[in-house]
CSV table of C-alpha atoms in Angstrom, one decimal:
chain,number,residue,atom,x,y,z
A,1,MET,CA,13.4,9.9,-32.2
A,2,GLY,CA,16.6,9.6,-30.3
A,3,GLY,CA,20.0,10.9,-29.4
A,4,ALA,CA,22.6,12.4,-31.8
A,5,VAL,CA,24.8,9.3,-31.5
A,6,SER,CA,24.0,5.6,-31.0
A,7,ALA,CA,24.0,4.0,-27.5
A,8,GLY,CA,27.2,2.4,-26.1
A,9,GLU,CA,27.6,-0.7,-24.2
A,10,ASP,CA,29.8,1.0,-21.6
A,11,ASN,CA,31.3,4.5,-21.0
A,12,ASP,CA,34.3,3.9,-23.4
A,13,GLU,CA,32.0,3.0,-26.2
A,14,LEU,CA,29.8,6.0,-25.6
A,15,ILE,CA,32.9,8.2,-25.9
A,16,ASP,CA,33.9,6.4,-29.0
A,17,ASN,CA,30.6,7.3,-30.6
A,18,LEU,CA,30.8,10.9,-29.5
A,19,LYS,CA,34.3,11.1,-31.1
A,20,GLU,CA,33.1,9.6,-34.3
A,21,ALA,CA,30.2,12.1,-34.5
A,22,GLN,CA,32.7,15.0,-33.8
A,23,TYR,CA,31.1,16.1,-30.6
A,24,ILE,CA,34.4,15.3,-28.8
A,25,ARG,CA,37.2,16.8,-30.7
A,26,THR,CA,40.2,17.4,-28.4
A,27,GLU,CA,42.3,15.0,-26.3
A,28,LEU,CA,41.8,16.8,-23.0
A,29,VAL,CA,38.0,16.6,-23.3
A,30,GLU,CA,38.2,12.9,-24.3
A,31,GLN,CA,40.4,12.1,-21.3
A,32,ALA,CA,38.0,13.8,-18.9
A,33,PHE,CA,35.0,11.9,-20.4
A,34,ARG,CA,36.7,8.6,-20.2
A,35,ALA,CA,38.0,9.1,-16.6
A,36,ILE,CA,34.5,9.5,-15.1
A,37,ASP,CA,31.9,6.8,-15.7
A,38,ARG,CA,28.5,8.5,-16.6
A,39,ALA,CA,26.7,5.6,-15.0
A,40,ASP,CA,28.1,6.5,-11.6
A,41,TYR,CA,25.9,9.6,-11.5
A,42,TYR,CA,22.7,7.6,-12.1
A,43,LEU,CA,20.5,6.0,-9.5
A,44,GLU,CA,20.9,2.3,-9.5
A,45,GLU,CA,17.5,1.4,-11.0
A,46,PHE,CA,18.2,3.7,-14.0
A,47,LYS,CA,21.7,2.8,-14.9
A,48,ASP,CA,20.6,0.8,-18.0
A,49,ASN,CA,20.1,4.1,-19.8
A,50,ALA,CA,23.4,5.7,-18.7
A,51,TYR,CA,25.3,5.1,-22.0
A,52,LYS,CA,22.5,6.4,-24.3
A,53,ASP,CA,22.8,9.8,-25.7
A,54,LEU,CA,19.7,11.0,-23.8
A,55,ALA,CA,19.0,13.3,-20.9
A,56,TRP,CA,17.9,11.8,-17.6
A,57,LYS,CA,15.7,13.4,-14.9
A,58,HIS,CA,14.4,12.0,-11.7
A,59,GLY,CA,12.8,14.5,-9.3
A,60,ASN,CA,15.3,17.4,-9.0
A,61,ILE,CA,18.2,15.2,-10.2
A,62,HIS,CA,19.0,15.9,-13.9
A,63,LEU,CA,21.7,15.1,-16.4
A,64,SER,CA,21.9,16.6,-19.9
A,65,ALA,CA,22.5,14.4,-22.9
A,66,PRO,CA,26.2,13.4,-23.5
A,67,CYS,CA,26.3,15.3,-26.8
A,68,ILE,CA,25.3,18.5,-25.0
A,69,TYR,CA,28.0,18.1,-22.3
A,70,SER,CA,30.5,17.3,-25.1
A,71,GLU,CA,29.7,20.6,-26.9
A,72,VAL,CA,29.9,22.5,-23.6
A,73,MET,CA,33.3,21.1,-22.6
A,74,GLU,CA,34.7,21.8,-26.1
A,75,ALA,CA,33.3,25.4,-26.1
A,76,LEU,CA,34.7,26.2,-22.7
A,77,ASP,CA,38.3,25.7,-24.0
A,78,LEU,CA,39.5,24.6,-20.5
A,79,GLN,CA,43.1,24.9,-19.4
A,80,PRO,CA,44.9,24.1,-16.1
A,81,GLY,CA,44.7,26.8,-13.4
A,82,LEU,CA,41.6,28.6,-14.6
A,83,SER,CA,38.6,29.5,-12.5
A,84,PHE,CA,35.2,27.9,-13.4
A,85,LEU,CA,31.6,28.6,-12.2
A,86,ASN,CA,28.8,26.1,-12.9
A,87,LEU,CA,25.4,27.7,-12.6
A,88,GLY,CA,22.9,24.9,-12.0
A,89,SER,CA,25.7,22.4,-11.1
A,90,GLY,CA,23.3,19.5,-10.5
A,91,THR,CA,24.8,16.1,-9.9
A,92,GLY,CA,28.4,17.5,-10.2
A,93,TYR,CA,29.2,15.3,-13.2
A,94,LEU,CA,30.2,18.2,-15.4
A,95,SER,CA,32.0,20.0,-12.6
A,96,SER,CA,34.1,16.9,-11.8
A,97,MET,CA,35.1,16.5,-15.5
A,98,VAL,CA,36.1,20.1,-15.6
A,99,GLY,CA,38.1,19.6,-12.3
A,100,LEU,CA,40.2,17.0,-14.0
A,101,ILE,CA,41.4,19.6,-16.5
A,102,LEU,CA,41.7,22.6,-14.2
A,103,GLY,CA,44.2,20.8,-12.0
A,104,PRO,CA,45.2,21.5,-8.4
A,105,PHE,CA,45.6,25.3,-8.8
A,106,GLY,CA,42.3,26.0,-10.5
A,107,VAL,CA,39.0,27.2,-8.9
A,108,ASN,CA,35.9,25.0,-9.4
A,109,HIS,CA,32.6,26.4,-7.9
A,110,GLY,CA,29.0,25.4,-8.5
A,111,VAL,CA,25.6,27.0,-7.6
A,112,GLU,CA,22.6,24.7,-7.3
A,113,LEU,CA,19.0,25.6,-6.5
A,114,HIS,CA,18.0,22.4,-4.7
A,115,SER,CA,19.6,21.3,-1.5
A,116,ASP,CA,18.8,17.6,-2.1
A,117,VAL,CA,20.7,17.8,-5.3
A,118,ILE,CA,23.7,19.4,-3.6
A,119,GLU,CA,23.7,16.5,-1.1
A,120,TYR,CA,23.5,14.0,-4.1
A,121,ALA,CA,26.4,15.8,-5.8
A,122,LYS,CA,28.6,15.6,-2.7
A,123,GLN,CA,27.9,11.9,-2.3
A,124,LYS,CA,28.9,11.3,-5.9
A,125,LEU,CA,32.1,13.4,-5.6
A,126,ASP,CA,33.1,11.5,-2.4
A,127,PHE,CA,32.5,8.2,-4.2
A,128,PHE,CA,34.7,9.3,-7.1
A,129,ILE,CA,37.6,10.4,-4.9
A,130,LYS,CA,37.5,7.3,-2.7
A,131,THR,CA,36.9,4.6,-5.3
A,132,SER,CA,38.0,5.7,-8.8
A,133,ASP,CA,41.4,4.8,-10.1
A,134,SER,CA,41.0,7.7,-12.5
A,135,PHE,CA,41.4,10.1,-9.6
A,136,ASP,CA,45.1,9.1,-9.2
A,137,LYS,CA,45.8,9.7,-12.9
A,138,PHE,CA,45.0,13.4,-12.7
A,139,GLU,CA,45.7,16.3,-10.3
A,140,PHE,CA,42.1,17.2,-9.4
A,141,CYS,CA,40.5,20.5,-8.7
A,142,GLU,CA,37.7,19.5,-6.3
A,143,PRO,CA,34.5,21.3,-6.9
A,144,SER,CA,32.7,23.2,-4.1
A,145,PHE,CA,28.9,23.6,-4.3
A,146,VAL,CA,26.6,26.2,-2.6
A,147,THR,CA,22.8,26.2,-2.5
A,148,GLY,CA,20.9,29.2,-4.0
A,149,ASN,CA,19.4,30.8,-7.0
A,150,CYS,CA,22.2,31.7,-9.5
A,151,LEU,CA,20.3,34.9,-10.4
A,152,GLU,CA,21.0,36.1,-6.8
A,153,ILE,CA,24.8,35.9,-6.7
A,154,SER,CA,26.3,38.6,-4.4
A,155,PRO,CA,27.4,41.6,-6.5
A,156,ASP,CA,30.8,41.6,-4.7
A,157,CYS,CA,31.7,38.1,-5.9
A,158,THR,CA,34.9,37.4,-7.9
A,159,GLN,CA,34.7,37.1,-11.6
A,160,TYR,CA,35.6,33.8,-13.4
A,161,ASP,CA,37.6,32.6,-16.4
A,162,ARG,CA,34.9,30.2,-17.5
A,163,VAL,CA,31.2,30.1,-16.7
A,164,TYR,CA,28.5,27.6,-17.8
A,165,CYS,CA,24.7,27.9,-17.1
A,166,GLY,CA,22.7,24.7,-17.4
A,167,ALA,CA,19.3,26.3,-17.8
A,168,GLY,CA,17.7,28.5,-20.4
A,169,VAL,CA,18.7,32.1,-19.9
A,170,GLN,CA,16.2,34.8,-20.6
A,171,LYS,CA,17.4,37.7,-22.7
A,172,GLU,CA,17.0,40.2,-19.8
A,173,HIS,CA,19.5,38.2,-17.8
A,174,GLU,CA,22.2,38.1,-20.6
A,175,ASP,CA,24.2,41.1,-19.2
A,176,TYR,CA,24.0,39.7,-15.7
A,177,MET,CA,25.7,36.5,-16.9
A,178,LYS,CA,28.3,38.4,-18.9
A,179,ASN,CA,29.3,40.4,-15.8
A,180,LEU,CA,30.4,37.1,-14.1
A,181,LEU,CA,33.3,36.9,-16.6
A,182,LYS,CA,36.8,38.2,-16.5
A,183,VAL,CA,38.2,39.9,-19.6
A,184,GLY,CA,39.3,37.0,-21.8
A,185,GLY,CA,36.8,34.7,-20.2
A,186,ILE,CA,34.3,32.4,-21.9
A,187,LEU,CA,30.6,32.0,-21.0
A,188,VAL,CA,28.5,29.1,-22.4
A,189,MET,CA,24.8,29.1,-21.9
A,190,PRO,CA,21.4,28.4,-23.7
A,191,LEU,CA,20.2,31.7,-24.9
A,192,GLU,CA,17.2,32.1,-27.2
A,193,GLU,CA,17.0,28.4,-28.0
A,194,LYS,CA,20.7,28.3,-29.0
A,195,LEU,CA,23.7,27.0,-27.0
A,196,THR,CA,25.8,30.1,-27.2
A,197,LYS,CA,29.4,30.8,-26.6
A,198,ILE,CA,30.3,34.4,-25.5
A,199,THR,CA,33.9,35.5,-25.1
A,200,ARG,CA,34.7,38.7,-23.2
A,201,THR,CA,37.3,40.4,-25.4
A,202,GLY,CA,37.4,43.7,-23.4
A,203,PRO,CA,35.7,45.6,-20.5
A,204,SER,CA,32.7,46.2,-22.8
A,205,ALA,CA,33.5,44.1,-25.8
A,206,TRP,CA,32.1,40.6,-26.6
A,207,GLU,CA,32.2,38.0,-29.3
A,208,THR,CA,29.2,35.7,-29.6
A,209,LYS,CA,28.9,32.4,-31.4
A,210,LYS,CA,25.8,30.2,-31.7
A,211,ILE,CA,26.8,26.5,-31.3
A,212,LEU,CA,23.7,24.3,-31.5
A,213,ALA,CA,20.0,24.6,-31.4
A,214,VAL,CA,18.8,23.5,-28.0
A,215,SER,CA,15.7,23.6,-25.7
A,216,PHE,CA,16.4,23.9,-22.0
A,217,ALA,CA,14.0,24.5,-19.1
A,218,PRO,CA,14.3,28.3,-18.3
A,219,LEU,CA,16.0,29.7,-15.2
A,220,ILE,CA,13.8,29.8,-12.2
A,221,GLN,CA,13.1,33.4,-11.1
A,222,PRO,CA,14.2,34.4,-7.6
A,223,ASN,CA,11.6,34.0,-4.9
A,224,HIS,CA,11.9,37.1,-2.7
A,225,THR,CA,11.3,37.0,1.0
A,226,ASP,CA,8.4,38.7,2.6
A,227,SER,CA,10.4,41.9,3.1
A,228,GLY,CA,11.0,42.0,-0.7
A,229,LYS,CA,14.7,41.4,-0.3
A,230,SER,CA,16.5,38.6,-2.2
A,231,ARG,CA,18.6,36.0,-0.6
A,232,LEU,CA,22.1,36.7,-1.8
A,233,VAL,CA,24.2,33.7,-2.8
A,234,HIS,CA,27.8,34.0,-1.5
A,235,LEU,CA,30.2,31.9,-3.5
A,236,PRO,CA,33.0,30.0,-1.8
A,237,PRO,CA,36.2,31.9,-1.1
A,238,VAL,CA,39.2,31.3,-3.2
A,239,ALA,CA,41.3,29.4,-0.6
A,240,VAL,CA,45.1,29.3,-0.6
A,241,ARG,CA,46.3,25.7,-0.3
A,242,SER,CA,48.1,24.8,2.9
A,243,LEU,CA,51.8,23.9,3.0
A,244,GLN,CA,50.8,20.4,4.0
A,245,ASP,CA,48.5,20.1,0.9
A,246,LEU,CA,51.2,21.5,-1.4
A,247,ALA,CA,53.6,18.9,0.0
A,248,ARG,CA,51.1,16.1,-0.8
A,249,LEU,CA,50.8,17.3,-4.4
A,250,ALA,CA,54.6,17.5,-4.8
A,251,ILE,CA,55.1,14.0,-3.4
A,252,ARG,CA,52.4,12.5,-5.5
A,253,GLY,CA,53.8,14.2,-8.6
A,254,THR,CA,57.3,12.9,-7.8
A,255,ILE,CA,56.0,9.4,-7.4
A,256,LYS,CA,54.2,9.6,-10.7
A,257,LYS,CA,57.4,10.7,-12.5
A,258,LEU,CA,59.3,7.8,-11.0
A,259,ILE,CA,56.5,5.4,-12.1
A,260,HIS,CA,56.6,6.8,-15.6
A,261,GLN,CA,60.3,6.4,-15.8
A,262,GLU,CA,60.1,2.8,-14.6
A,263,THR,CA,57.3,1.8,-16.9
A,264,SER,CA,59.0,3.6,-19.9
A,265,GLY,CA,62.1,1.5,-19.3
A,266,LYS,CA,60.2,-1.7,-19.2
A,267,ASN,CA,57.6,-1.2,-21.9
A,268,GLY,CA,59.2,1.4,-24.2
A,269,ASN,CA,56.1,3.6,-24.2
A,270,GLY,CA,55.3,3.9,-20.6
A,271,LEU,CA,51.9,2.3,-20.9
A,272,LYS,CA,51.4,-1.1,-19.3
A,273,ASN,CA,47.6,-0.9,-19.4
A,274,PRO,CA,46.7,1.2,-22.4
A,275,PRO,CA,43.1,2.3,-22.7
A,276,ARG,CA,40.8,0.3,-25.0
A,277,PHE,CA,40.1,1.9,-28.3
A,278,LYS,CA,37.9,0.3,-30.9
A,279,ARG,CA,38.8,0.5,-34.6
A,280,ARG,CA,36.0,2.1,-36.5
A,281,ARG,CA,35.4,3.7,-39.8
A,282,VAL,CA,34.8,7.4,-39.2
A,283,ARG,CA,32.2,8.8,-41.6
A,284,ARG,CA,31.7,12.5,-41.7
A,285,ARG,CA,28.0,13.3,-41.6
A,286,ARG,CA,26.1,16.6,-41.9
A,287,MET,CA,23.5,17.6,-39.4
A,288,GLU,CA,20.1,17.8,-41.0
A,289,THR,CA,17.5,17.9,-38.3
A,290,ILE,CA,17.1,18.7,-34.7
A,291,VAL,CA,14.7,16.7,-32.6
A,292,PHE,CA,13.5,17.9,-29.2
A,293,LEU,CA,12.5,15.6,-26.3
A,294,ASP,CA,11.7,16.6,-22.7
A,295,LYS,CA,13.5,19.9,-22.8
A,296,GLU,CA,16.7,18.5,-24.2
A,297,VAL,CA,18.1,18.6,-27.7
A,298,PHE,CA,19.0,15.6,-29.8
A,299,ALA,CA,20.7,16.1,-33.1
A,300,SER,CA,19.7,13.7,-35.8
A,301,ARG,CA,22.3,13.1,-38.5
A,302,ILE,CA,21.7,11.5,-41.9
A,303,SER,CA,24.2,10.4,-44.4
A,304,SER,CA,24.8,12.1,-47.7
A,305,PRO,CA,24.2,10.2,-51.0
A,306,SER,CA,27.9,9.5,-51.2
A,307,ASP,CA,27.7,7.8,-47.8
A,308,GLU,CA,24.9,5.6,-49.1
A,309,ASN,CA,26.9,4.7,-52.2
A,310,ASN,CA,29.9,3.8,-50.2
A,311,ASN,CA,28.1,2.0,-47.4
A,312,GLY,CA,28.6,-1.5,-48.8
A,313,GLU,CA,32.3,-0.9,-49.5
A,314,GLU,CA,32.8,0.6,-46.0
A,315,LEU,CA,30.9,-2.3,-44.3
A,316,GLN,CA,33.2,-4.8,-46.1
A,317,GLU,CA,36.2,-2.8,-45.0
A,318,ASP,CA,34.9,-2.8,-41.4
A,319,ARG,CA,34.6,-6.5,-41.5
A,320,GLY,CA,38.0,-6.9,-42.9
A,321,GLU,CA,39.5,-4.7,-40.2
A,322,GLU,CA,37.7,-6.7,-37.5
A,323,GLU,CA,39.0,-10.0,-38.9
A,324,GLU,CA,42.5,-8.6,-39.2
A,325,THR,CA,42.6,-7.1,-35.6
A,326,LYS,CA,40.6,-9.8,-33.7
A,327,PRO,CA,43.1,-12.1,-31.9
A,328,SER,CA,42.3,-15.7,-31.5
A,329,GLU,CA,42.5,-15.5,-27.8
A,330,PHE,CA,42.5,-12.1,-26.1
A,331,LYS,CA,42.6,-11.7,-22.3
A,332,VAL,CA,42.3,-8.2,-20.9
A,333,GLU,CA,44.3,-7.6,-17.8
A,334,PRO,CA,42.7,-5.6,-15.1
A,335,PRO,CA,44.0,-2.0,-14.8
A,336,VAL,CA,46.7,-1.4,-12.3
A,337,ASN,CA,46.8,1.7,-10.1
A,338,PHE,CA,50.5,2.1,-10.0
A,339,LEU,CA,50.5,5.2,-7.8
A,340,ARG,CA,48.4,3.5,-5.1
A,341,GLU,CA,50.6,0.4,-5.2
A,342,LYS,CA,53.8,2.5,-4.9
A,343,VAL,CA,52.5,4.6,-2.0
A,344,LEU,CA,51.3,1.5,-0.1
A,345,SER,CA,54.7,-0.1,-0.6
A,346,LEU,CA,56.6,2.9,0.9
A,347,PRO,CA,58.2,2.5,4.4
A,348,LEU,CA,55.8,5.2,5.8
A,349,PRO,CA,53.4,5.2,8.7
A,350,ASP,CA,49.9,4.1,7.6
A,351,PRO,CA,48.3,7.6,8.4
A,352,LEU,CA,50.8,9.2,6.1
A,353,LYS,CA,50.1,6.7,3.3
A,354,TYR,CA,46.3,7.3,3.7
A,355,TYR,CA,46.9,11.1,3.6
A,356,LEU,CA,48.9,10.7,0.3
A,357,LEU,CA,46.0,8.6,-1.0
A,358,TYR,CA,43.4,11.1,0.2
A,359,TYR,CA,42.2,8.7,2.9
A,360,ARG,CA,41.2,6.2,0.3
A,361,GLU,CA,40.4,2.6,1.3
A,362,LYS,CA,39.4,-0.2,-1.1
């Protein structure tokens, strides 16, 4: 019993495995997964399991299996500038990956039932912004989280382009979830033991697609007050960026273009520190069984007879590729944060430099 893909030694290898198994299929989703290390969202004593394709739960803190998040990200069909609502936002891992794609003019909101998990998510978000070099490679749509039951969202809330629910939705709440969507929007949620994608094609028109068999813990029903009234959840307002913030975005964007031009001239391709990709034989496999473990789905894939017949030949080819590509001495240079170096080298007052770097210190 195990995950849909084999465990990785690090975040990059986990993503390699998800790509080979066709859970990650688009470049935007791949970039987002590589930019945020899954282990950063684990408690220190549990990080040994971070790169396994397994769910993790400790108290109220919960992460779904990587193959589930992959399918969700692909199904959402994210684009820059869209609005996103994460129901059951948890650690903020998924919301942060989504924010890398939405960009600075998107909307990124989350609703989480447990206040201690909200605090945990804010700590992880702050850690990512202050310490991760990946933050400077993207224009980030920072998520905002509110505490409450996602079944008690105020009826006057705005509608969203993309909505995800990370808990099992009962059939009686299906219409409630659909009404959170704009026309043209996409809703992804576990519905009747299936991860389901619903697209709103008109005011009263919908297209539904079942993606994957799953088993999620169900949504917790609202706990009404003594008066019988529910506690309405008010989502964050859609704020207009300040002129100062827009200027920071413009300056950072201009510096990135200059860096790209400089590195393109020196290296020909603009990449001094290209990401590490392992050469592997990709074998298409058909899903045969679904295994459930602790309210999460794990897809077990088995090879077809043709895979078995070709196994020896492919193994020999794999070894040949490894021997061919393995250098006698290979030294990996540490990644360079060119944007940070360029900003720090500018003849500007330190407070302005720190503002351009989002007050980051390392």
